[in-house]
Amino acid sequence: MTLHNSEIKDPALAEVGRQRIEWASREMPVVRLIRQRFGAEKPLKGVRIAACLHITTETANLALALKEGGAELVLCASNPLSTQDDVAAALVDYGIPTNAIKGEDEATYYRHINTALDTNPQLTVDDGADLVTTLHSKRSDLLSGVIGGTEETTTGVVRLRSLAKAGRLKYPIIAVNDAQTKYLFDNRYGTGQSTIDGITRATNILWAGKKVVVCGYGWCGHGIALRARGLGAQVIVVEVAPVRALEAVMDGYQVMPLREAAKVGDIFITATGDKNVIDEAHFQAMKDGAILANSGHFNVEINIPALESLARRKRRLRGFVDEYTLADGRHLYLLGEGRLINLAAAEGHPASVMDMSFANQALCLEYMVKNRGKLEPRVYSVPEEIDQEVARLKLHAMGIEIDRLTPEQEEYLTSWEEGT
Ligand SMILES: NC(=O)c1ccc[n+]([C@@H]2O[C@H](COP(=O)([O-])OP(=O)(O)OC[C@H]3O[C@@H](n4cnc5c(N)ncnc54)[C@H](O)[C@@H]3O)[C@@H](O)[C@H]2O)c1
């Protein structure tokens, strides 16, 4: 339904969305603090922001903080299947134009991105870099008005670094993903818990005793493996990077090539940021009943076209479960159409970790405006003082105190003279 520069599923869902946004806010004390300060200081006054993010309750709390800071904000979805329609309705109700409908097709997805770009944004907030790449490739007439941007996820940062390396990135972007207070918590504990949650909600399987194959032992893979083991699963890790594979071995997991793991796994979860990680030869080796899910950013980690062409029958058994029957009668079950399962079948990350990711987002956007014109068109790290500040505020909100260095220790840790 189209209204006030927005396209959402159903405005009548707004009240439910508002209540859920309020509930998430209880777990987002750092964003709440920033929102209060932004309300008083208005650091984003009149700044036009286009944000391409998963439309969830946590994103809504970030959006409200940016609006409170004076921003003129428009939102669109960063994935066709991750939108919470009640949240989209509530955002429109709060006066924030939103273009996102759960299950939208690719043409609608890009139309929504273009609607957000039509506002001529000065700042971009992206999750996966679809907004920024559309801006650079198809809407380059708008680039001159952009001050800067932020990027939320690993895959987006990889794409932007590649754009910068080709000399084609036209404005500065801060890689929020690479803040310690982001990836150590959001990617690890957030993706860990919510991926298990998404698969459980989609299938209602028992994890205890299952052989779970985790492809990719980055921060997301760390979290998924940790939580699956916690539920009693036997975890096998598949990697291509020697150091990470070694780390997985010493963390106590079995490590083997996917062609071997394919024969024994009950559940396969990808979190690599790579494509065709689970491919035709692997499908051919899998046991009857194997379950396939992806938690990486794009739906390319499992080779779905290959699975489609191997299958002689496909049917939807539950909301997010597609059964593929292969020529020899085996069944493979693909969850959430291979899209990030934690957002497709569950609610994405718990608010408490998004509190830190989105605190980084808000503070980096403020930093961009303060440093307008001073930054070069490249991918920047989150300033160290912002990263530390987010950790300090989070600890404070949790009621946890830590020790401080004494002056003597400070001196010792910055000098070379003292030895044995
Ligand atoms: N589901 C979510 O909510 C969510 C949250 C954060 C990040 N992500 C996405 O998850 C993906 C992983 O993120 P990360 O931060 O863990 O990345 P990362 O770069 O830290 O880890 C990815 C790992 O995958 C490994 N890998 C690459 N190709 C492989 C292959 N063919 N087989 C086995 N391993 C392979 C790499 O060696 C690396 O160790 C990215 O796409 C990221 O954008 C999703």
mmCIF file of C-alpha atoms in Angstrom, residues 27-34 37-38 62 152 174-186 351-367 382-400 402:
data_model
loop_
_atom_site.group_PDB
_atom_site.id
_atom_site.type_symbol
_atom_site.label_atom_id
_atom_site.label_comp_id
_atom_site.label_asym_id
_atom_site.label_seq_id
_atom_site.Cartn_x
_atom_site.Cartn_y
_atom_site.Cartn_z
ATOM 1 C CA GLU A 27 17.152 -3.637 25.687
ATOM 2 C CA MET A 28 18.769 -0.698 23.889
ATOM 3 C CA PRO A 29 19.960 1.627 26.650
ATOM 4 C CA VAL A 30 22.915 3.016 24.684
ATOM 5 C CA VAL A 31 20.765 4.011 21.710
ATOM 6 C CA ARG A 32 18.265 5.502 24.207
ATOM 7 C CA LEU A 33 21.019 7.654 25.727
ATOM 8 C CA ILE A 34 22.159 8.787 22.300
ATOM 9 C CA ARG A 37 21.429 13.663 23.668
ATOM 10 C CA PHE A 38 20.508 13.974 19.980
ATOM 11 C CA LEU A 62 17.917 3.723 15.492
ATOM 12 C CA GLU A 152 26.739 -2.331 8.634
ATOM 13 C CA ILE A 174 32.775 4.216 7.743
ATOM 14 C CA ALA A 175 32.849 0.417 8.097
ATOM 15 C CA VAL A 176 30.669 0.079 11.195
ATOM 16 C CA ASN A 177 30.969 -3.706 10.892
ATOM 17 C CA ASP A 178 34.663 -3.500 11.743
ATOM 18 C CA ALA A 179 34.172 -1.837 15.143
ATOM 19 C CA GLN A 180 35.055 -4.236 17.951
ATOM 20 C CA THR A 181 31.778 -3.337 19.662
ATOM 21 C CA LYS A 182 30.021 -4.519 16.477
ATOM 22 C CA TYR A 183 31.540 -7.723 15.157
ATOM 23 C CA LEU A 184 32.557 -9.262 18.482
ATOM 24 C CA PHE A 185 28.976 -9.066 19.713
ATOM 25 C CA ASP A 186 26.536 -8.659 16.800
ATOM 26 C CA ALA A 351 17.992 -5.872 20.598
ATOM 27 C CA SER A 352 20.771 -5.933 23.177
ATOM 28 C CA VAL A 353 23.503 -6.499 20.560
ATOM 29 C CA MET A 354 21.908 -4.213 17.995
ATOM 30 C CA ASP A 355 22.118 -1.569 20.721
ATOM 31 C CA MET A 356 25.889 -1.546 20.216
ATOM 32 C CA SER A 357 25.860 -1.858 16.412
ATOM 33 C CA PHE A 358 23.363 0.965 16.078
ATOM 34 C CA ALA A 359 25.043 3.151 18.700
ATOM 35 C CA ASN A 360 28.098 2.937 16.414
ATOM 36 C CA GLN A 361 25.888 3.836 13.445
ATOM 37 C CA ALA A 362 24.412 6.906 15.152
ATOM 38 C CA LEU A 363 27.762 8.167 16.460
ATOM 39 C CA CYS A 364 29.493 7.583 13.116
ATOM 40 C CA LEU A 365 26.794 9.540 11.271
ATOM 41 C CA GLU A 366 27.273 12.398 13.733
ATOM 42 C CA TYR A 367 31.059 12.128 13.152
ATOM 43 C CA VAL A 382 35.163 3.417 13.180
ATOM 44 C CA PRO A 383 37.124 6.005 15.193
ATOM 45 C CA GLU A 384 38.657 4.303 18.240
ATOM 46 C CA GLU A 385 37.062 6.786 20.642
ATOM 47 C CA ILE A 386 33.572 5.879 19.354
ATOM 48 C CA ASP A 387 34.249 2.141 19.717
ATOM 49 C CA GLN A 388 35.512 2.609 23.310
ATOM 50 C CA GLU A 389 32.647 4.966 24.168
ATOM 51 C CA VAL A 390 30.050 2.411 23.037
ATOM 52 C CA ALA A 391 31.658 -0.274 25.218
ATOM 53 C CA ARG A 392 31.848 2.107 28.189
ATOM 54 C CA LEU A 393 28.192 3.120 27.860
ATOM 55 C CA LYS A 394 27.068 -0.494 27.477
ATOM 56 C CA LEU A 395 28.953 -1.607 30.577
ATOM 57 C CA HIS A 396 27.545 1.350 32.490
ATOM 58 C CA ALA A 397 23.996 0.476 31.372
ATOM 59 C CA MET A 398 24.570 -3.108 32.539
ATOM 60 C CA GLY A 399 25.686 -1.822 35.945
ATOM 61 C CA ILE A 400 29.189 -3.252 35.530
ATOM 62 C CA ILE A 402 35.810 -2.132 35.678
#
